[in-house]
Amino acid sequence: MTAATDQLAAPRTTVYRPRPTSKNRYALGRTLKYAGLIFFLIIVLIPVYVLLVTSFKGAGDADPSRAWALPQIWTLDNWTAAWTALAPSILRSVAVVVPSAIIAAFLGSLNGFVLARWSFRGADIVFTLILFGMFIPYQAVMIPLTQLVLGLGVPTGVPTLILLHVVYGIPITTLIFRNYYMTVPHELIEAGRVDGAGMLRTYWSIVLPISVPSFVVVLIWQFTSAWNDFLFAVFFSSSQNGPVTVALNNLANGALLQNYGVSMAGALFASLPTLLVYIVLGKYFIGGLMSGSVKG
């Protein structure tokens, strides 16, 4: 037999190359996803690390050139000084955010129910006008708003800030509750009407008990917005009757500016309440969003 015939007669060996299975691709994708999440988590936590370690440094140790280094001597003096300076304003912030969040949530719930399930002629126009308040920059209306508050004679400080946060919270709370109530079965409302319940009775006995998810969303939103507010606080309060954001600004720009540790401890004190709210109620916040509170 010739060489060509031998080559044709010889059995061919097939090299098996395994193809990546869907399970392997899924594992790779999951690994990349978690790697990306860890990377962005580190980016987010870097400022928190600098805040935390600087808050435990002494006056001579808290220097920008040593921002990344651990404290040479750990001290709680910064926390004590920050608490002494911010404690009264923290209590005033609580006095502002708690009633303003509750009142704005309750009024937004009433508005949302009327606009969603007790519609009237021109309801869409009223709803549009209410939402228009969400898109007006605060800076654009600050001068006329100041004149209006002075004309009403509302005392500056906590009373004025409660009023402003309630008024400016109504548009977003109305939007959230209206969209949530649109998902409520119409038969439930009709059953109340058949039993003779009026608008307020239907709201109080039927709609309000099933509104807990939306109330959680709105209360967290309003709490965070009012607690972190600085613009209204600067215009309508002072360091003697203002919230924690004003006091923190004065602490950072005052005589203690050279002591970065006190400023960092004060920033952590000011951010701790909103952080705790999201840690404790975060899952309820997501659950409220998913239950229909942002659906149209």
GROMACS .gro file of C-alpha atoms in nm:
model
  296
    1MET     CA    1   0.000   0.000   0.000
    2THR     CA    2   0.120   0.347  -0.075
    3ALA     CA    3   0.174   0.617   0.180
    4ALA     CA    4  -0.140   0.798   0.066
    5THR     CA    5  -0.345   0.479   0.112
    6ASP     CA    6  -0.199   0.430   0.461
    7GLN     CA    7  -0.302   0.781   0.558
    8LEU     CA    8  -0.658   0.720   0.436
    9ALA     CA    9  -0.680   0.387   0.615
   10ALA     CA   10  -0.547   0.523   0.946
   11PRO     CA   11  -0.823   0.614   1.192
   12ARG     CA   12  -0.870   0.982   1.259
   13THR     CA   13  -0.831   1.101   1.615
   14THR     CA   14  -1.077   1.371   1.717
   15VAL     CA   15  -0.965   1.620   1.978
   16TYR     CA   16  -1.249   1.687   2.221
   17ARG     CA   17  -1.272   2.044   2.338
   18PRO     CA   18  -1.539   2.093   2.603
   19ARG     CA   19  -1.765   2.388   2.551
   20PRO     CA   20  -1.845   2.613   2.842
   21THR     CA   21  -2.176   2.513   2.991
   22SER     CA   22  -2.445   2.757   3.099
   23LYS     CA   23  -2.358   2.678   3.462
   24ASN     CA   24  -1.999   2.788   3.409
   25ARG     CA   25  -2.111   3.105   3.235
   26TYR     CA   26  -2.350   3.176   3.521
   27ALA     CA   27  -2.074   3.130   3.778
   28LEU     CA   28  -1.845   3.362   3.584
   29GLY     CA   29  -2.113   3.627   3.554
   30ARG     CA   30  -2.193   3.604   3.923
   31THR     CA   31  -1.825   3.638   4.012
   32LEU     CA   32  -1.789   3.948   3.797
   33LYS     CA   33  -2.106   4.095   3.945
   34TYR     CA   34  -1.988   4.051   4.302
   35ALA     CA   35  -1.644   4.182   4.214
   36GLY     CA   36  -1.801   4.497   4.072
   37LEU     CA   37  -2.023   4.539   4.377
   38ILE     CA   38  -1.728   4.500   4.613
   39PHE     CA   39  -1.528   4.754   4.412
   40PHE     CA   40  -1.802   5.017   4.428
   41LEU     CA   41  -1.861   4.939   4.797
   42ILE     CA   42  -1.495   5.014   4.868
   43ILE     CA   43  -1.523   5.342   4.675
   44VAL     CA   44  -1.827   5.441   4.880
   45LEU     CA   45  -1.672   5.343   5.213
   46ILE     CA   46  -1.344   5.530   5.162
   47PRO     CA   47  -1.486   5.865   5.285
   48VAL     CA   48  -1.651   5.684   5.577
   49TYR     CA   49  -1.313   5.537   5.673
   50VAL     CA   50  -1.149   5.881   5.668
   51LEU     CA   51  -1.432   6.027   5.876
   52LEU     CA   52  -1.416   5.750   6.130
   53VAL     CA   53  -1.042   5.732   6.186
   54THR     CA   54  -1.005   6.112   6.192
   55SER     CA   55  -1.277   6.144   6.456
   56PHE     CA   56  -1.058   5.945   6.698
   57LYS     CA   57  -0.741   6.151   6.638
   58GLY     CA   58  -0.610   6.427   6.858
   59ALA     CA   59  -0.572   6.786   6.746
   60GLY     CA   60  -0.210   6.742   6.638
   61ASP     CA   61  -0.270   6.403   6.479
   62ALA     CA   62  -0.571   6.504   6.265
   63ASP     CA   63  -0.380   6.645   5.972
   64PRO     CA   64  -0.469   6.613   5.600
   65SER     CA   65  -0.128   6.463   5.532
   66ARG     CA   66  -0.215   6.173   5.765
   67ALA     CA   67  -0.577   6.130   5.660
   68TRP     CA   68  -0.529   5.763   5.571
   69ALA     CA   69  -0.324   5.670   5.876
   70LEU     CA   70  -0.470   5.526   6.192
   71PRO     CA   71  -0.461   5.746   6.504
   72GLN     CA   72  -0.137   5.744   6.695
   73ILE     CA   73  -0.339   5.783   7.015
   74TRP     CA   74  -0.709   5.694   7.014
   75THR     CA   75  -0.919   5.953   7.193
   76LEU     CA   76  -1.290   6.024   7.248
   77ASP     CA   77  -1.240   6.396   7.313
   78ASN     CA   78  -1.361   6.484   6.964
   79TRP     CA   79  -1.686   6.294   7.016
   80THR     CA   80  -1.743   6.462   7.350
   81ALA     CA   81  -1.683   6.808   7.207
   82ALA     CA   82  -1.901   6.740   6.902
   83TRP     CA   83  -2.187   6.608   7.116
   84THR     CA   84  -2.168   6.910   7.346
   85ALA     CA   85  -2.189   7.144   7.047
   86LEU     CA   86  -2.457   6.955   6.851
   87ALA     CA   87  -2.684   6.798   7.114
   88PRO     CA   88  -2.935   7.089   7.136
   89SER     CA   89  -2.958   7.121   6.758
   90ILE     CA   90  -3.007   6.744   6.719
   91LEU     CA   91  -3.308   6.765   6.949
   92ARG     CA   92  -3.442   7.056   6.743
   93SER     CA   93  -3.395   6.852   6.426
   94VAL     CA   94  -3.602   6.573   6.580
   95ALA     CA   95  -3.867   6.829   6.672
   96VAL     CA   96  -3.876   6.938   6.307
   97VAL     CA   97  -3.861   6.611   6.114
   98VAL     CA   98  -4.103   6.400   6.320
   99PRO     CA   99  -4.414   6.621   6.298
  100SER     CA  100  -4.337   6.742   5.946
  101ALA     CA  101  -4.299   6.384   5.819
  102ILE     CA  102  -4.619   6.264   5.989
  103ILE     CA  103  -4.831   6.562   5.881
  104ALA     CA  104  -4.703   6.558   5.522
  105ALA     CA  105  -4.762   6.182   5.498
  106PHE     CA  106  -5.118   6.210   5.630
  107LEU     CA  107  -5.209   6.501   5.400
  108GLY     CA  108  -5.048   6.326   5.103
  109SER     CA  109  -5.248   6.014   5.182
  110LEU     CA  110  -5.575   6.208   5.184
  111ASN     CA  111  -5.487   6.385   4.860
  112GLY     CA  112  -5.380   6.063   4.694
  113PHE     CA  113  -5.700   5.884   4.793
  114VAL     CA  114  -5.926   6.161   4.667
  115LEU     CA  115  -5.738   6.197   4.340
  116ALA     CA  116  -5.718   5.821   4.281
  117ARG     CA  117  -6.051   5.680   4.398
  118TRP     CA  118  -6.286   5.971   4.462
  119SER     CA  119  -6.226   6.155   4.140
  120PHE     CA  120  -6.407   6.475   4.046
  121ARG     CA  121  -6.415   6.705   3.746
  122GLY     CA  122  -6.075   6.863   3.699
  123ALA     CA  123  -5.896   6.610   3.922
  124ASP     CA  124  -5.619   6.562   3.667
  125ILE     CA  125  -5.559   6.937   3.649
  126VAL     CA  126  -5.542   6.962   4.028
  127PHE     CA  127  -5.301   6.670   4.040
  128THR     CA  128  -5.080   6.832   3.776
  129LEU     CA  129  -5.075   7.161   3.967
  130ILE     CA  130  -4.978   6.979   4.287
  131LEU     CA  131  -4.695   6.799   4.109
  132PHE     CA  132  -4.577   7.130   3.966
  133GLY     CA  133  -4.449   7.213   4.314
  134MET     CA  134  -4.193   6.932   4.284
  135PHE     CA  135  -4.018   7.100   3.992
  136ILE     CA  136  -3.981   7.451   4.134
  137PRO     CA  137  -3.625   7.505   4.263
  138TYR     CA  138  -3.618   7.618   4.622
  139GLN     CA  139  -3.366   7.888   4.537
  140ALA     CA  140  -3.608   8.047   4.288
  141VAL     CA  141  -3.878   8.110   4.548
  142MET     CA  142  -3.667   8.182   4.854
  143ILE     CA  143  -3.715   8.560   4.856
  144PRO     CA  144  -4.095   8.560   4.811
  145LEU     CA  145  -4.118   8.265   5.050
  146THR     CA  146  -3.930   8.466   5.313
  147GLN     CA  147  -4.168   8.758   5.267
  148LEU     CA  148  -4.466   8.524   5.293
  149VAL     CA  149  -4.343   8.364   5.615
  150LEU     CA  150  -4.271   8.703   5.768
  151GLY     CA  151  -4.617   8.821   5.664
  152LEU     CA  152  -4.781   8.520   5.830
  153GLY     CA  153  -4.597   8.592   6.151
  154VAL     CA  154  -4.478   8.236   6.201
  155PRO     CA  155  -4.191   8.223   6.454
  156THR     CA  156  -3.856   8.141   6.299
  157GLY     CA  157  -3.685   7.818   6.382
  158VAL     CA  158  -3.874   7.495   6.444
  159PRO     CA  159  -4.233   7.619   6.366
  160THR     CA  160  -4.134   7.774   6.034
  161LEU     CA  161  -3.930   7.472   5.927
  162ILE     CA  162  -4.218   7.235   6.010
  163LEU     CA  163  -4.454   7.443   5.797
  164LEU     CA  164  -4.214   7.458   5.503
  165HIS     CA  165  -4.131   7.087   5.504
  166VAL     CA  166  -4.501   6.999   5.522
  167VAL     CA  167  -4.589   7.226   5.230
  168TYR     CA  168  -4.300   7.114   5.012
  169GLY     CA  169  -4.352   6.752   5.107
  170ILE     CA  170  -4.715   6.739   4.992
  171PRO     CA  171  -4.640   6.701   4.615
  172ILE     CA  172  -4.416   6.395   4.647
  173THR     CA  173  -4.633   6.234   4.914
  174THR     CA  174  -4.944   6.291   4.703
  175LEU     CA  175  -4.775   6.133   4.403
  176ILE     CA  176  -4.666   5.824   4.596
  177PHE     CA  177  -5.003   5.768   4.764
  178ARG     CA  178  -5.206   5.835   4.450
  179ASN     CA  179  -5.007   5.581   4.251
  180TYR     CA  180  -5.040   5.330   4.534
  181TYR     CA  181  -5.416   5.378   4.567
  182MET     CA  182  -5.456   5.328   4.194
  183THR     CA  183  -5.355   4.965   4.255
  184VAL     CA  184  -5.621   4.912   4.524
  185PRO     CA  185  -5.908   4.697   4.385
  186HIS     CA  186  -6.201   4.913   4.285
  187GLU     CA  187  -6.442   4.656   4.430
  188LEU     CA  188  -6.306   4.731   4.777
  189ILE     CA  189  -6.405   5.096   4.751
  190GLU     CA  190  -6.743   5.010   4.600
  191ALA     CA  191  -6.813   4.770   4.886
  192GLY     CA  192  -6.767   5.056   5.130
  193ARG     CA  193  -7.002   5.276   4.933
  194VAL     CA  194  -7.264   5.003   4.923
  195ASP     CA  195  -7.244   4.976   5.301
  196GLY     CA  196  -7.311   5.349   5.326
  197ALA     CA  197  -6.960   5.471   5.399
  198GLY     CA  198  -6.877   5.818   5.282
  199MET     CA  199  -6.542   5.942   5.160
  200LEU     CA  200  -6.383   5.994   5.501
  201ARG     CA  201  -6.528   5.674   5.644
  202THR     CA  202  -6.404   5.475   5.347
  203TYR     CA  203  -6.062   5.627   5.384
  204TRP     CA  204  -6.038   5.572   5.759
  205SER     CA  205  -6.182   5.221   5.779
  206ILE     CA  206  -6.082   5.063   5.448
  207VAL     CA  207  -5.798   5.248   5.278
  208LEU     CA  208  -5.586   5.366   5.570
  209PRO     CA  209  -5.529   5.019   5.723
  210ILE     CA  210  -5.382   4.888   5.395
  211SER     CA  211  -5.161   5.194   5.342
  212VAL     CA  212  -4.878   5.087   5.573
  213PRO     CA  213  -4.626   5.012   5.291
  214SER     CA  214  -4.672   5.357   5.139
  215PHE     CA  215  -4.657   5.527   5.479
  216VAL     CA  216  -4.322   5.361   5.543
  217VAL     CA  217  -4.186   5.486   5.211
  218VAL     CA  218  -4.316   5.839   5.263
  219LEU     CA  219  -4.204   5.868   5.625
  220ILE     CA  220  -3.850   5.755   5.540
  221TRP     CA  221  -3.840   5.992   5.245
  222GLN     CA  222  -3.969   6.290   5.443
  223PHE     CA  223  -3.749   6.213   5.742
  224THR     CA  224  -3.436   6.205   5.529
  225SER     CA  225  -3.530   6.514   5.330
  226ALA     CA  226  -3.611   6.724   5.636
  227TRP     CA  227  -3.312   6.602   5.838
  228ASN     CA  228  -3.061   6.679   5.564
  229ASP     CA  229  -3.214   7.014   5.468
  230PHE     CA  230  -2.974   7.306   5.484
  231LEU     CA  231  -3.120   7.577   5.260
  232PHE     CA  232  -3.443   7.631   5.453
  233ALA     CA  233  -3.253   7.600   5.780
  234VAL     CA  234  -3.008   7.876   5.685
  235PHE     CA  235  -3.282   8.116   5.572
  236PHE     CA  236  -3.539   8.055   5.844
  237SER     CA  237  -3.338   7.972   6.154
  238SER     CA  238  -3.016   8.055   6.333
  239SER     CA  239  -2.754   7.874   6.536
  240GLN     CA  240  -2.968   7.932   6.847
  241ASN     CA  241  -3.293   7.782   6.711
  242GLY     CA  242  -3.187   7.591   6.401
  243PRO     CA  243  -3.144   7.220   6.323
  244VAL     CA  244  -2.829   7.014   6.325
  245THR     CA  245  -2.722   7.107   5.971
  246VAL     CA  246  -2.680   7.472   6.074
  247ALA     CA  247  -2.493   7.378   6.390
  248LEU     CA  248  -2.265   7.144   6.196
  249ASN     CA  249  -2.185   7.419   5.948
  250ASN     CA  250  -2.099   7.655   6.233
  251LEU     CA  251  -1.888   7.384   6.395
  252ALA     CA  252  -1.687   7.328   6.077
  253ASN     CA  253  -1.643   7.700   6.003
  254GLY     CA  254  -1.589   7.822   6.357
  255ALA     CA  255  -1.300   7.831   6.594
  256LEU     CA  256  -1.259   7.454   6.582
  257LEU     CA  257  -1.179   7.446   6.212
  258GLN     CA  258  -0.818   7.348   6.277
  259ASN     CA  259  -0.940   7.044   6.473
  260TYR     CA  260  -1.061   6.817   6.196
  261GLY     CA  261  -1.141   6.543   6.444
  262VAL     CA  262  -1.427   6.742   6.602
  263SER     CA  263  -1.572   6.823   6.260
  264MET     CA  264  -1.557   6.459   6.153
  265ALA     CA  265  -1.719   6.340   6.475
  266GLY     CA  266  -1.991   6.602   6.432
  267ALA     CA  267  -2.056   6.487   6.075
  268LEU     CA  268  -2.095   6.130   6.197
  269PHE     CA  269  -2.334   6.242   6.470
  270ALA     CA  270  -2.542   6.435   6.217
  271SER     CA  271  -2.562   6.145   5.971
  272LEU     CA  272  -2.624   5.872   6.227
  273PRO     CA  273  -3.007   5.908   6.253
  274THR     CA  274  -3.070   5.876   5.880
  275LEU     CA  275  -2.824   5.588   5.863
  276LEU     CA  276  -3.009   5.405   6.140
  277VAL     CA  277  -3.343   5.469   5.972
  278TYR     CA  278  -3.226   5.306   5.650
  279ILE     CA  279  -3.061   5.016   5.832
  280VAL     CA  280  -3.368   4.939   6.041
  281LEU     CA  281  -3.640   5.020   5.787
  282GLY     CA  282  -3.453   4.968   5.459
  283LYS     CA  283  -3.623   4.640   5.376
  284TYR     CA  284  -3.964   4.793   5.446
  285PHE     CA  285  -3.873   5.087   5.223
  286ILE     CA  286  -3.793   4.856   4.931
  287GLY     CA  287  -4.102   4.649   5.004
  288GLY     CA  288  -4.319   4.959   4.997
  289LEU     CA  289  -4.176   5.065   4.664
  290MET     CA  290  -4.234   4.722   4.517
  291SER     CA  291  -4.590   4.701   4.650
  292GLY     CA  292  -4.705   4.963   4.403
  293SER     CA  293  -4.623   5.294   4.562
  294VAL     CA  294  -4.438   5.416   4.253
  295LYS     CA  295  -4.649   5.247   3.990
  296GLY     CA  296  -4.860   5.453   3.760
   0.00000   0.00000   0.00000
